Short mmCIF file of C-alpha atoms in Angstrom, two decimals:
data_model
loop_
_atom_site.label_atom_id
_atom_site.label_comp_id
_atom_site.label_asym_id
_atom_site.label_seq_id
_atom_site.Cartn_x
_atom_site.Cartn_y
_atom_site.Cartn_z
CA UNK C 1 36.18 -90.00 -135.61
CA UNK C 2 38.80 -87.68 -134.32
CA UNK C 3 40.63 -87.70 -130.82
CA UNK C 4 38.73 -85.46 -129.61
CA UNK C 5 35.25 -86.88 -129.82
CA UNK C 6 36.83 -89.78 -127.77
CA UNK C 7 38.53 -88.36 -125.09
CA UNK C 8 34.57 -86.92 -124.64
CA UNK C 9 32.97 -90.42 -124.23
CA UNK C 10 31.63 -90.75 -120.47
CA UNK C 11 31.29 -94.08 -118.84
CA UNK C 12 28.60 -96.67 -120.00
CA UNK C 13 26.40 -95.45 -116.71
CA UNK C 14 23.08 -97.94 -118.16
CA UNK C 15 24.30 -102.21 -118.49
CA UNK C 16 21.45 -103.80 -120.12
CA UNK C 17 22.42 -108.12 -119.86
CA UNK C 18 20.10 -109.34 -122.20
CA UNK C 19 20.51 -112.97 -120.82
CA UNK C 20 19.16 -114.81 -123.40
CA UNK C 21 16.57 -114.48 -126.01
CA UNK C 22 14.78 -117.88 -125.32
CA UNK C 23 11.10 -116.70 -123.33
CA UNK C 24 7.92 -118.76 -122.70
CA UNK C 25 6.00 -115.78 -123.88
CA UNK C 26 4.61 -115.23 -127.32
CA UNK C 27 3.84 -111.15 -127.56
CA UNK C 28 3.63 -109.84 -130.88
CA UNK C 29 5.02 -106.53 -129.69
CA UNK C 30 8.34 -108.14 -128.82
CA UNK C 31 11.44 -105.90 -129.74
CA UNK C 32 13.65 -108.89 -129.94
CA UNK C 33 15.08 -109.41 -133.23
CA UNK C 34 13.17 -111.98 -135.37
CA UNK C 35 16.44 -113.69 -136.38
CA UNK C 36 16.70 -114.85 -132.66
CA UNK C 37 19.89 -117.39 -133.10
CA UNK C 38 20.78 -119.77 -131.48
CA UNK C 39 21.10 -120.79 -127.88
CA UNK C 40 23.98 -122.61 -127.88
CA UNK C 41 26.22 -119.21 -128.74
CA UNK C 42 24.75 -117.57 -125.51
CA UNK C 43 27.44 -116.35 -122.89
CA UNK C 44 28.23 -119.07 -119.87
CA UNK C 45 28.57 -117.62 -116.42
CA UNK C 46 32.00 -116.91 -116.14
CA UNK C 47 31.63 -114.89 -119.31
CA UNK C 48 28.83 -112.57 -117.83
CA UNK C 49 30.99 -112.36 -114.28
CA UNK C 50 33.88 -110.47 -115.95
CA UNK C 51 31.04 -108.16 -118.55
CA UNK C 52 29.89 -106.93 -115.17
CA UNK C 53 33.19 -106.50 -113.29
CA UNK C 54 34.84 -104.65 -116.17
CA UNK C 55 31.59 -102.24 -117.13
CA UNK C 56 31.45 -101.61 -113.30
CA UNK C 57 35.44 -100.30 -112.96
CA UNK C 58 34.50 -98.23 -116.53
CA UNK C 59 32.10 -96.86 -113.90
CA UNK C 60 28.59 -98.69 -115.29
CA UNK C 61 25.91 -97.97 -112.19
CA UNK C 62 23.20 -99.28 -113.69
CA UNK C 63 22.50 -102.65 -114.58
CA UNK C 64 19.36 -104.71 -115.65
CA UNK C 65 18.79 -108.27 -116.32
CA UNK C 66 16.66 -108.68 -119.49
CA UNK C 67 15.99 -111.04 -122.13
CA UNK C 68 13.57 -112.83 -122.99
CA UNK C 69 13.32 -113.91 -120.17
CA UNK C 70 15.99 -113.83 -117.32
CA UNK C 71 14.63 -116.20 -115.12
CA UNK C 72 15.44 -118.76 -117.77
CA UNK C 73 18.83 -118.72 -116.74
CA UNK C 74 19.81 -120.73 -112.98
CA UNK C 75 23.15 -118.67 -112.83
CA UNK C 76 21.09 -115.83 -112.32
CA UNK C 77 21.33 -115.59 -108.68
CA UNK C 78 24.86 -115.94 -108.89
CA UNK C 79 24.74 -112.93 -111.24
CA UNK C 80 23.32 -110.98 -109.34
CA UNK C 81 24.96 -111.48 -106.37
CA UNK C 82 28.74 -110.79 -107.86
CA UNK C 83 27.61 -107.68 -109.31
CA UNK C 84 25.35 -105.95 -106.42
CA UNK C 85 28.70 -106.89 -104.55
CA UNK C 86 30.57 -104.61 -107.27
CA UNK C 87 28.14 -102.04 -106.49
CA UNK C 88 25.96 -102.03 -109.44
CA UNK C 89 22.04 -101.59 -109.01
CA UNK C 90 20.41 -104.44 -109.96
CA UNK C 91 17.20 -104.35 -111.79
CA UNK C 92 15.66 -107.59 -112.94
CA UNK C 93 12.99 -107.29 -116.04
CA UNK C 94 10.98 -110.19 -116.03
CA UNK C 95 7.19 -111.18 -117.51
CA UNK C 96 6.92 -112.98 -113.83
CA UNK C 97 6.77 -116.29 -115.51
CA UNK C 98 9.13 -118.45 -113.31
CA UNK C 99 9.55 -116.66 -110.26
CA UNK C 100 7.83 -118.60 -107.18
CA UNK C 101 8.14 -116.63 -103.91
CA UNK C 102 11.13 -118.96 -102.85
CA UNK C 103 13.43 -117.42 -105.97
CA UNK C 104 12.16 -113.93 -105.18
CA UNK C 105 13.28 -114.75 -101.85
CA UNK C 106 16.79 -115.69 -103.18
CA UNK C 107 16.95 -112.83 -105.16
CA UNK C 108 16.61 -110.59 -102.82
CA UNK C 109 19.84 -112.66 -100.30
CA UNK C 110 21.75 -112.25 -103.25
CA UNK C 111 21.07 -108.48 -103.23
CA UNK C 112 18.58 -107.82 -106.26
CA UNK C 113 17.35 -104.19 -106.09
CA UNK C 114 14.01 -104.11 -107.73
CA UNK C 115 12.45 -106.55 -110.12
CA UNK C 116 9.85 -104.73 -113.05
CA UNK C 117 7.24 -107.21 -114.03
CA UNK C 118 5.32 -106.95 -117.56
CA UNK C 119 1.95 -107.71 -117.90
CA UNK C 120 -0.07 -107.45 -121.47
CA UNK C 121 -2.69 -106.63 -120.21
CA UNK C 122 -5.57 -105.45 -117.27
CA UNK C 123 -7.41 -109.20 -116.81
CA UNK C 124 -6.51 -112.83 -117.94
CA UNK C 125 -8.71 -112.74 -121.16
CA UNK C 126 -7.13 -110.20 -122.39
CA UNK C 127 -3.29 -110.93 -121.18
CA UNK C 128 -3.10 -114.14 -122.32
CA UNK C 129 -4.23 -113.81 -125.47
CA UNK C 130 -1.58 -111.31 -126.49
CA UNK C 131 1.37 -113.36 -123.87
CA UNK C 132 0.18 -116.80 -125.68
CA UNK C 133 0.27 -118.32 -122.88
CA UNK C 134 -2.37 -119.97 -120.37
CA UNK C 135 -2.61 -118.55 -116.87
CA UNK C 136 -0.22 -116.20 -117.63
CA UNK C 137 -2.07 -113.26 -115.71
CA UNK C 138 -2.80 -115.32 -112.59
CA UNK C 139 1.06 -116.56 -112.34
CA UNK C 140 1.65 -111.89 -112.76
CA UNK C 141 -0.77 -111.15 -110.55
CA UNK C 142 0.63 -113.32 -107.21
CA UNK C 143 4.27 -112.83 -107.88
CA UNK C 144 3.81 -108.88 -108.19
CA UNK C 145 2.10 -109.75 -104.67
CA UNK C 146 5.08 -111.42 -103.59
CA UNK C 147 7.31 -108.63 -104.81
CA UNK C 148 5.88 -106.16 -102.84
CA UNK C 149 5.53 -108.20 -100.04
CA UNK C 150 8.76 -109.46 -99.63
CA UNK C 151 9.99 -105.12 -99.87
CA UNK C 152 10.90 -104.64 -102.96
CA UNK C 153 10.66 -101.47 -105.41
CA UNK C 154 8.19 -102.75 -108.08
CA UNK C 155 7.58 -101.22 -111.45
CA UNK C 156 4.78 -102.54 -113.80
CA UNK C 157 5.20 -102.57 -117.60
CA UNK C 158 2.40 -102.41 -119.57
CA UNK C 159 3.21 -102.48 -123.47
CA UNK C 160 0.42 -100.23 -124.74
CA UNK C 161 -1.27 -101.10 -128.81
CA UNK C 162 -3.97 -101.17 -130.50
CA UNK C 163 -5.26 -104.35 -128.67
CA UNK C 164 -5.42 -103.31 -124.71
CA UNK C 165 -5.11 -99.58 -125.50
CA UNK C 166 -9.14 -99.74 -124.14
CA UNK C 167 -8.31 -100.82 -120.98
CA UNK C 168 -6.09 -98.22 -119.86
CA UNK C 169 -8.23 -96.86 -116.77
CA UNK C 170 -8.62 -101.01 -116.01
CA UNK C 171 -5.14 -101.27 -116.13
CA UNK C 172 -3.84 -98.06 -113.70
CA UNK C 173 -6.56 -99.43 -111.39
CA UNK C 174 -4.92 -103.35 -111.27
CA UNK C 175 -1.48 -101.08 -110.69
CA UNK C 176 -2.71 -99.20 -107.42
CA UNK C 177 -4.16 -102.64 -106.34
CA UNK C 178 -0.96 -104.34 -106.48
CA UNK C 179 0.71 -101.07 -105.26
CA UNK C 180 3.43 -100.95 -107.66
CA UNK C 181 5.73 -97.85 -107.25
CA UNK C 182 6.28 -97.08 -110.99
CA UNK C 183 3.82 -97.57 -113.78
CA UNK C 184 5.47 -97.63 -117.52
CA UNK C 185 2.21 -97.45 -119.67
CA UNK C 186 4.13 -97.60 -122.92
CA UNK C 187 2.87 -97.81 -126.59
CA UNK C 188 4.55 -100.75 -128.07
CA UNK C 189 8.25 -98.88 -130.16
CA UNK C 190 8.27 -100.79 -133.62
CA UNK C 191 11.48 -102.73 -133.40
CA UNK C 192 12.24 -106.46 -134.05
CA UNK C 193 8.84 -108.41 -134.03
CA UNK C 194 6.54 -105.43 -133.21
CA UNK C 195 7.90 -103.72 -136.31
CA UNK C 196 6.79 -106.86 -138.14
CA UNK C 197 3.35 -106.39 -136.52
CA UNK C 198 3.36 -102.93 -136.85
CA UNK C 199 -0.02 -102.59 -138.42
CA UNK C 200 -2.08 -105.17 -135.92
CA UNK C 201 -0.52 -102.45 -133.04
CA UNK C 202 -0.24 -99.10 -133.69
CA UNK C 203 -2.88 -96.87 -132.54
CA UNK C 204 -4.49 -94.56 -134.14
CA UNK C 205 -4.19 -90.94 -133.15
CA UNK C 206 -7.94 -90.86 -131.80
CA UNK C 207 -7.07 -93.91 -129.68
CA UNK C 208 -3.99 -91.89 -128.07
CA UNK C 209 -5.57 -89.10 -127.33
CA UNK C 210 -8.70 -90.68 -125.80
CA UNK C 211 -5.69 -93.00 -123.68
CA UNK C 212 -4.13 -89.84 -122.87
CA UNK C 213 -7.17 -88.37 -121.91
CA UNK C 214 -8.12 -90.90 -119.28
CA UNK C 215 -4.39 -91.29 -117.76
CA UNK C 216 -4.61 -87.70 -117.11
CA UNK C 217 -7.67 -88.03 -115.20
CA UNK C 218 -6.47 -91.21 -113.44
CA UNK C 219 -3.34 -88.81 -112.42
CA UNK C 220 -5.58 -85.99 -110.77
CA UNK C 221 -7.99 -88.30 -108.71
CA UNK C 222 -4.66 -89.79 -106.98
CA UNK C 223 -3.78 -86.83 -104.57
CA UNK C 224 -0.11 -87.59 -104.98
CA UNK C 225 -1.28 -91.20 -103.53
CA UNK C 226 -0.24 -94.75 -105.47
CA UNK C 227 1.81 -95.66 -108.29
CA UNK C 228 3.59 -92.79 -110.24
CA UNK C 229 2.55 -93.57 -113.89
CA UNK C 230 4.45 -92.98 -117.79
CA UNK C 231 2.88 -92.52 -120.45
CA UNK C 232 5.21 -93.32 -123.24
CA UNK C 233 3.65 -91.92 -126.79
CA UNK C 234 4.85 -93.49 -129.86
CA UNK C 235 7.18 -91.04 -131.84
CA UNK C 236 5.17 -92.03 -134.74
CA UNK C 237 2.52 -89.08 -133.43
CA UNK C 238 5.36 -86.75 -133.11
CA UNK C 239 6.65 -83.62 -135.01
CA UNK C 240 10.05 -84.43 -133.70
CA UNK C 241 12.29 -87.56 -133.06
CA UNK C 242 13.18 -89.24 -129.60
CA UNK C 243 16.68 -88.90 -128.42
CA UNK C 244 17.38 -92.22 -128.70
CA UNK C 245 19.61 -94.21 -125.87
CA UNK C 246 20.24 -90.35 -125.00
CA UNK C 247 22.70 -90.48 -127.62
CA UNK C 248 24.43 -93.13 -129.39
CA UNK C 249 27.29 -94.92 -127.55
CA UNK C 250 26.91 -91.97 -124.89
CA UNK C 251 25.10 -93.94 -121.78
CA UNK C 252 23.72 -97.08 -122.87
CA UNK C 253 25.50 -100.19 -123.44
CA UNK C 254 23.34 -103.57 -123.90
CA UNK C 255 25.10 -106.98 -124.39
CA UNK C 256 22.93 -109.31 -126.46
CA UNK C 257 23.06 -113.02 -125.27
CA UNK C 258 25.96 -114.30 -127.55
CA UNK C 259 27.66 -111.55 -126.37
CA UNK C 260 27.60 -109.02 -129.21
CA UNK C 261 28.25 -105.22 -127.68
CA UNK C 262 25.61 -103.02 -129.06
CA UNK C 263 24.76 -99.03 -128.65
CA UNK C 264 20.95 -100.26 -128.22
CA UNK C 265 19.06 -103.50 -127.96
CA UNK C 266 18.22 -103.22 -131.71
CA UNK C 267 21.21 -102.38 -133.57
CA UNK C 268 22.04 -105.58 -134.56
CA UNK C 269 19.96 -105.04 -137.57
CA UNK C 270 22.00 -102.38 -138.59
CA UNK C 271 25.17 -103.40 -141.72
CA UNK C 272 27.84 -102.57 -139.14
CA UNK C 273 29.79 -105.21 -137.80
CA UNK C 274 29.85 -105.29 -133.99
CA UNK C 275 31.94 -106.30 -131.44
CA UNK C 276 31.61 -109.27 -129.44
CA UNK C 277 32.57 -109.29 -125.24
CA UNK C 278 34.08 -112.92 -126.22
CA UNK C 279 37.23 -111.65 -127.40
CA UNK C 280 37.26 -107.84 -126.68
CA UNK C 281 37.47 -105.87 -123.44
CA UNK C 282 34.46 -103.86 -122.68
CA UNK C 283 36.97 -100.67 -122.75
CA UNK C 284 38.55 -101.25 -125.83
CA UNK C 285 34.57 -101.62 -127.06
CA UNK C 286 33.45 -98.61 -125.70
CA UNK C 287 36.35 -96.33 -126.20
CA UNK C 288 37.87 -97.60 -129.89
CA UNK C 289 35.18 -99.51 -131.48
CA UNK C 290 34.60 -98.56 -134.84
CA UNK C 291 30.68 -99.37 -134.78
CA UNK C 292 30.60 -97.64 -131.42
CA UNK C 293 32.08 -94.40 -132.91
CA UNK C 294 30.01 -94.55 -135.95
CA UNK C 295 27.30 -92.12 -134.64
CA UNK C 296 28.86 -90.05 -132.42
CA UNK C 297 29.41 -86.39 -132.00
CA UNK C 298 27.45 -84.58 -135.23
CA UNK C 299 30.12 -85.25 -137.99
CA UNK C 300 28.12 -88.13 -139.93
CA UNK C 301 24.85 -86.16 -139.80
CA UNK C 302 22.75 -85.37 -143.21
CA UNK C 303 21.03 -82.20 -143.79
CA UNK C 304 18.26 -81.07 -142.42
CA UNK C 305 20.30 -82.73 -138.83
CA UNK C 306 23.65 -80.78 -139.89
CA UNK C 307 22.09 -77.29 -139.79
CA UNK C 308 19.32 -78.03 -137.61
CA UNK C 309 19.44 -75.96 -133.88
CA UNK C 310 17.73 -78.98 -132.54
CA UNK C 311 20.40 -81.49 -133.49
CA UNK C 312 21.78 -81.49 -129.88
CA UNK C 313 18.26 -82.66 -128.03
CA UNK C 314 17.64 -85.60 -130.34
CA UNK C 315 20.85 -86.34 -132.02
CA UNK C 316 18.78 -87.01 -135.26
CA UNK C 317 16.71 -89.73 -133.72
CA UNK C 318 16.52 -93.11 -134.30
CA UNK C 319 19.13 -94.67 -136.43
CA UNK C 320 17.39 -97.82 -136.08
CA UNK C 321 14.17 -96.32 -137.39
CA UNK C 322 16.00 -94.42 -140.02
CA UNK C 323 17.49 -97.97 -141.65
CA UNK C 324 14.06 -99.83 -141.14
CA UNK C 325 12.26 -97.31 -142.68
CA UNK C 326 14.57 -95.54 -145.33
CA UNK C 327 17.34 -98.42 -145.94
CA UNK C 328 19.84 -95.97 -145.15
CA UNK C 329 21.15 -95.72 -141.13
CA UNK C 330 22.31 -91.86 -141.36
CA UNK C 331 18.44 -90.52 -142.73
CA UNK C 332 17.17 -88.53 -140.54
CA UNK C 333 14.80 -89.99 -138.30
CA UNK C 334 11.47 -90.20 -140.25
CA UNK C 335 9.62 -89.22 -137.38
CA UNK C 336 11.10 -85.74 -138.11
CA UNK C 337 8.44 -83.24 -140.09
CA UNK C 338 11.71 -81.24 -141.43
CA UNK C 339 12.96 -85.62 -142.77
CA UNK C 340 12.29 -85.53 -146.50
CA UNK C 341 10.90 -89.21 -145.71
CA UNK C 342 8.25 -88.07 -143.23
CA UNK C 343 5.47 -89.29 -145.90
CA UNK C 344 6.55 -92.73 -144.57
CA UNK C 345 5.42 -92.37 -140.70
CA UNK C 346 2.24 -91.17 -142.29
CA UNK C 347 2.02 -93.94 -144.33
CA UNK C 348 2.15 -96.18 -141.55
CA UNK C 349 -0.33 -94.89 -139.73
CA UNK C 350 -2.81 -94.63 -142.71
CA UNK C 351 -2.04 -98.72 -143.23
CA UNK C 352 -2.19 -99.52 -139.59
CA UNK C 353 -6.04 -98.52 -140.12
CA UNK C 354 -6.64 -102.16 -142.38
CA UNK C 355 -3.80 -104.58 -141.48
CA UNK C 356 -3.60 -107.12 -144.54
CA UNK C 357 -1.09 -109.58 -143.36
CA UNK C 358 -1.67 -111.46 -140.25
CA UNK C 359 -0.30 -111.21 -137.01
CA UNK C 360 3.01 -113.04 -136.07
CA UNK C 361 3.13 -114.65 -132.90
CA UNK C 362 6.98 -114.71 -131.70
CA UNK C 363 8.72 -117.96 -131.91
CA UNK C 364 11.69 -119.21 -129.95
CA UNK C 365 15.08 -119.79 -130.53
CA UNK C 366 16.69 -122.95 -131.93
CA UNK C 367 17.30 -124.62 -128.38
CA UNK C 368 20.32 -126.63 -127.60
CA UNK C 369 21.22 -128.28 -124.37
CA UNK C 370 24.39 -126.34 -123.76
CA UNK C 371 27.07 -127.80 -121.91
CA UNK C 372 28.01 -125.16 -119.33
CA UNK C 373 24.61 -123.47 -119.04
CA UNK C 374 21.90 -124.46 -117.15
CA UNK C 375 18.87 -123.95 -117.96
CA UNK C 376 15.17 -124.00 -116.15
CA UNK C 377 12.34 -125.56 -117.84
CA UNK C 378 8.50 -122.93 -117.50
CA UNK X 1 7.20 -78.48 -91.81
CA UNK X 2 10.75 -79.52 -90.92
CA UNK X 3 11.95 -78.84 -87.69
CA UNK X 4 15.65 -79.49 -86.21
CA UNK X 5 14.45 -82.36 -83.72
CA UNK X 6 13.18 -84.22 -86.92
CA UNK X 7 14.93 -87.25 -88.10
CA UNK X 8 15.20 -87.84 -91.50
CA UNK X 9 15.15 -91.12 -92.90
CA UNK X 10 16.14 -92.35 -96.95
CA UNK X 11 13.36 -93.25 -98.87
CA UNK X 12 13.56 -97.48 -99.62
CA UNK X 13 13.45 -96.72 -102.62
CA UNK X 14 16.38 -95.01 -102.99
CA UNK X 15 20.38 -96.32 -102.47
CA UNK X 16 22.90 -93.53 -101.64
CA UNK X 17 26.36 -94.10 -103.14
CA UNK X 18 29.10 -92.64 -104.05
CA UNK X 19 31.03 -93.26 -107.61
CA UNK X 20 34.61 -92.77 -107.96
CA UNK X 21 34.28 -92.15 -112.08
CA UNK X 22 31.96 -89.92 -111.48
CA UNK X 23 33.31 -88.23 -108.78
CA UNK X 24 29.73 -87.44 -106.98
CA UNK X 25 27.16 -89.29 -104.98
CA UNK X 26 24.29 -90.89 -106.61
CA UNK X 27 20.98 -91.61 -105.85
CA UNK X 28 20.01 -95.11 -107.31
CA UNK X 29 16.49 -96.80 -107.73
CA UNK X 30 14.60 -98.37 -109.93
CA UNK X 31 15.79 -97.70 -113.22
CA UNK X 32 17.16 -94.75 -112.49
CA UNK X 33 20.30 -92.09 -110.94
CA UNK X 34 20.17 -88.48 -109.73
CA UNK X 35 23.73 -87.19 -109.81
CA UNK X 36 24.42 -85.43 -106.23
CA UNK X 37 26.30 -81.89 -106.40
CA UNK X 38 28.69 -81.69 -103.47
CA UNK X 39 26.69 -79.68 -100.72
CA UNK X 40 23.74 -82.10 -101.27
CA UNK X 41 26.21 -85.17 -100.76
CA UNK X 42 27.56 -83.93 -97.81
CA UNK X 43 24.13 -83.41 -96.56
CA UNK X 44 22.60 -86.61 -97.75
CA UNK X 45 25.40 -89.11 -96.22
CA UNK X 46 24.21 -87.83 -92.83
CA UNK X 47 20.27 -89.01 -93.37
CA UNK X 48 20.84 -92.26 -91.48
CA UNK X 49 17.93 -92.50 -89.74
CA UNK X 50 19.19 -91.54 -86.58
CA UNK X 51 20.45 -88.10 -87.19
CA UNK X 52 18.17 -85.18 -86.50
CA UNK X 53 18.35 -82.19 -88.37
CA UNK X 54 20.72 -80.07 -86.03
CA UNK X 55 22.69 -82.77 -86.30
CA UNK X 56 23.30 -82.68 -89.68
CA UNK X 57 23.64 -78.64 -88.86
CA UNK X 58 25.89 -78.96 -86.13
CA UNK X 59 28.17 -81.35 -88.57
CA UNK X 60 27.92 -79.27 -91.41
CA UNK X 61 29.13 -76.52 -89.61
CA UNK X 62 31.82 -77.68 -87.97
CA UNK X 63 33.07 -79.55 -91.21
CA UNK X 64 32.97 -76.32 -93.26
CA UNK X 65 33.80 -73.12 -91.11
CA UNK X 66 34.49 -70.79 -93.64
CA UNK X 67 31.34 -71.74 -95.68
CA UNK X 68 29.27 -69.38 -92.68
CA UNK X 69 25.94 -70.63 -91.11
CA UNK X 70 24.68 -73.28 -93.41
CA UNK X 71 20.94 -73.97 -91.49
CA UNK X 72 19.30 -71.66 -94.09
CA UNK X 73 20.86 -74.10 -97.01
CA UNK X 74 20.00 -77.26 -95.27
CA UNK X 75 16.56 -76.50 -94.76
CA UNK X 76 16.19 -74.91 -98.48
CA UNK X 77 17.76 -78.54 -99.57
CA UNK X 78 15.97 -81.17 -96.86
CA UNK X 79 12.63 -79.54 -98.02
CA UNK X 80 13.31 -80.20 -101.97
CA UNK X 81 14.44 -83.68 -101.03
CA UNK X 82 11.38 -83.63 -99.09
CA UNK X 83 9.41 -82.71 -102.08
CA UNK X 84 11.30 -85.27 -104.64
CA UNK X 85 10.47 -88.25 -101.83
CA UNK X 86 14.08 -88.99 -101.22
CA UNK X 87 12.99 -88.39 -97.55
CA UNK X 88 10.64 -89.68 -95.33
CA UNK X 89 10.08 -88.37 -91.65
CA UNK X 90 8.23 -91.06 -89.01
CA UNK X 91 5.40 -89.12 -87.29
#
């Protein structure tokens, strides 16, 4: 990687904390890795204080708290509070298990901006089943309540496959009655444990359309009234790759629980060795790294990306979905008709129509009663 | 339709700030920034809910007197803003 290319890097504008991976839910579309680790490597408060206050002076704006599950951790208030004080806007992404109204109360003293909640699905049957998890929709359904009612910005998550993909209209009407603000109805991406359950989850192309279909029709009956809804496709329909994280190392910076730095929350399952926040400055990481460079700028791009006219609006895709797919992380993304591996994507789709192996429900991580961390017990 | 006794108000949703790396004001919500070019961060620092819209005209003005009337520009801009929700008028 040349000077040049580096002097170009802008700030890391998008902080994803992934707080830890440990998370009382069960979803098979989880894009966690599977190798999960263990708990005992996961970053202590002080550590996560100075990720925040040195990604914020790089110039970081935007920062959510992610996971599994967030709530897990009790220095999360405290988290939040040091970095809306350094100016960052705070987004918490939670499944709503753990939050009472009292914490969404505290939350919102120590300055939390707006708090996304997922459900899996449009009525208990169905949600729990796919969560693993008893009364997992009623617990949702009263702390979105409590969101809204106590001011917040709310956005809904719904992870869209092949097993609630029939109750989209059910599901954009439980949105307007909770009155979120934002609506993410998006068809499960096949990283970590969803790619593992790829075949019990994607849809088939009838199913998208006909979901499309009745979104669009949802859209025009609202008179500009209600939640503003996405409808996130799964590349796998597509002629032409996503521009993933807007461009590796160019916006997005996540920090996985034990504190690796990575481009993306998936990366980690790519053979490059990357740095950890335990014993390198978020600067030095973003500017120098080796693994950060790797993919950046158009240099290490195959054909067809080299000559390709397109190669600045997707950056070749997925590199992710490239090493999954072909074993090799510079492939063009195989979502790509021009990728000489496109036969793949349509060879997933084609199996996703008789799923032989059965579904994995997501397990936890190896738990350990850490020494400095505190955790809360769901 | 906006008219100059109106007082515009920031959308909840939305938190104004400026950032020094980027040089600009943003607008920050859920998820999300819109990067502010200068004339629409000048304009937008003034929506604090108390401010009517010849306020913000008489300001404008008097902060940039070489830049020539600016009401035409301020309406052009409060009426996209309008349009994108970053503003909200009471009735």
């Amino acid at each position: 990687m040349n000077n040049e290319t580096q002097t170009k890097v802008g700030p890391p504008l998008w902080l994803l904390a992934e707080l830890t991976y440990d998370c009382p839910l069960h979803c098979p579309y989880c894009s966690n890795p599977t190798d999960l680790g263990d708990t005992k490597d996961e970053l202590n408060t002080q550590q996560w204080l100075d990720v925040f206050t040195q990604a914020r002076a790089m110039g970081a704006v935007q920062l959510g708290f992610s996971g599994g599950e967030p709530l897990l951790r009790k220095d999360l208030e405290q988290m939040v509070k040091h970095s809306r004080e350094l100016g960052f806007y705070t987004n918490l992404i939670t499944s709503g298990i753990g939050l009472t109204e009292k914490r969404i109360a505290k939350l919102k003293v120590a300055g939390l901006d707006h708090i996304q909640i997922s459900f899996q699905g449009a009525d208990p049957e169905m949600n729990d089943i796919i969560a693993g998890r008893g009364n997992a929709f009623d617990q949702k359904f009263k702390m979105a309540q409590s969101v809204k009612e106590q001011g917040y910005p709310m956005v809904l998550n719904f992870v869209i496959s092949k097993q609630n993909i029939s109750q989209v209209e059910d599901i954009m009407r439980l949105s307007c009655l909770l009155k979120a603000d934002y609506v993410e109805l998006a068809t499960a991406q096949y990283y970590g444990w969803a790619f593992a359950n790829r075949d019990h989850l994607l849809p088939s192309q009838k199913q998208m359309v006909d979901a499309e279909k009745i979104v669009n029709e949802f859209r025009d009956k609202q008179n500009g009234k209600g939640p503003k809804f996405f409808f996130i496709t799964p590349d796998y329909f597509e002629d032409r790759p996503k521009a993933c994280m807007n461009g590796w190392g160019s916006t997005f910076l996540t920090i996985a629980p034990d504190g690796s730095a990575l481009p993306c929350h998936s990366a980690k399952m790519l053979p490059l060795k990357f740095p950890n926040v335990k014993n390198k400055s978020i600067s030095h990481i973003w500017q120098q790294d080796f693994a950060f460079n790797r993919f950046r700028g158009d240099s290490w791009m195959p054909e067809p990306c080299q000559s390709c006219d397109e190669k600045e609006k997707d950056f070749g895709g997925c590199r992710c979905q490239a090493f999954m797919m072909t074993g090799n992380m510079d492939a063009t993304d195989p979502v790509c008709s021009k990728s000489p591996d496109h036969h793949l994507v349509q060879e997933a789709i084609e199996l996703a129509k008789n799923p032989k192996e059965p579904i994995f429900e997501r397990v936890n991580q190896r738990n350990f009663k850490g020494e400095d961390i505190v955790r809360i017990k769901l | 339709m906006i008219n100059s006794s109106l007082q515009p108000k920031l959308n909840p949703m939305f938190r104004l700030q400026w950032e020094q790396v980027q040089e600009c004001y943003v607008l920050l919500y859920p998820e999300g920034m819109v990067k502010l070019n200068g004339s629409a961060g000048e304009i937008m620092q003034l929506i604090d809910g108390n401010n009517k819209v010849v306020d913000i005209i008489n300001t404008l003005n008097d902060k940039f007197p070489d830049a020539g009337d600016l009401t035409e520009d301020i309406y052009e801009f409060l009426s996209a803003a309008g349009e994108k929700k970053w503003l909200y008028y009471e009735q």
